[in-house]
């Protein structure tokens, strides 16, 4: 609350001091205006370049810092579940993301960058005041960078899109006042804070519950999983191919393909993928998984499970009694035998004396092989003490057996079937993310460059590929250097993620982003991913399976993102105007 109040005060103060509040003609988040260059002539343009070169240099530096923050925060969201499920190592995730993000930035980034640099605000408001617009872009880069790095430091996954939108609104409020903001569109962005995580979470959790009912809960899930595999792969490729082909990059001529062409292409790829999976992958998967299960069954040894209770034991007041459940050849004895060892019990001729707490429930095989205490000369308060052969069983650590997280892991066949699916979906998501969120880092930079080279706010030149590549490299560096912080939050801290649940999280969030973008809802990929993680974590375990305190902190970070970045950007804009205008 204090942060929000302080932010509002900063914005209001900047607006009151700003000398440009009188001339306000509206600010449409979806409108751009084409203008004629207002600085004609080569001599005037040369003077313009020399007077604004310092803005370009600082802009490139701030854009790289912002790209670094976007990579450390937003890209980490994409691969957080894959790393958390132990499907990929952090190094492997960074390598895949580097390639996918840069390719996505080059092939898809130009379109979103055009929207950010010319569509968020009405550039006609800055005609004949080009330098003011350049300083505003500089302030937006600075405000976004500060909050992105701060949120990443505190391991909070935030929306890079909302960060840059808030910063742009902030400097516009300072420069053009309240009439410069399209509050209806801004209201949609605020509504997306709720729509994004809820919609994505519902889709992911429903998908998980369906797969859990038909595959995961089965006593032998291998065959149901193999039967479903062609449909799952086909659907996954269909969704991702459609999202790329429909209204795709002009560099690949995808923008010339009509909507029905994109549907036909996606269906064809999905069907072909399903056939390949059915006739090539499924037989190989069946053979490899069966071999894996057979090998595990062969290598499984007898185990003794320990749990500690707090009740006092008359024979061993210190330390507390220790209970063991005997497992023989990997199968729990029926009924299970529970023993209590005294604190001073020691190995005698390969046997440890114990007390049977559940009556005469000792497995006949063990009973015949385990002599009594009298035959070994072991003296206890009872004349007949059951003995457990210390050499015939494997002692397993209490920490390993009582760790809750280990009880929530996938069975080997489930992990084998869904691991590659999760990696595939995350890779597609990273490609799309590189195209979408590169605008957060270099959209304002491209605006700076276009105004600098043209001397006009019209920004008619196309987006340079080398600047897109520059943003993609910055994003990749941020992921390598600092991405592990948010990856840990998404993949481990919020809830336990496995290969199966991770796949439903990935496909659910990707489908939500695609659906929302096609119907015009402004949503955040970060919010979708976090919503899916929370909903699936709740569905697969219980309410206690989610760290609600951490989720509360994340939501607070979401709420303050737009006003906080707006306040920082407005303050920077005010300082820049005082100093240079």
Coordinates of C-alpha atoms in Angstrom, one line a residue, residues 21 32 35 280 331 381 394 480 498-499 570:
X21 CA -0.2 19.5 -19.8
X32 CA -0.4 5.1 -34.7
X35 CA 3.7 11.9 -40.2
X280 CA 7.7 -45.5 -35.2
X331 CA 6.9 -55.9 -1.8
X381 CA 13.1 -58.0 29.1
X394 CA 19.0 -52.6 2.9
X480 CA 22.6 -17.6 -18.3
X498 CA 7.0 -33.5 -12.4
X499 CA 7.3 -34.4 -16.1
X570 CA 7.5 9.6 -14.8

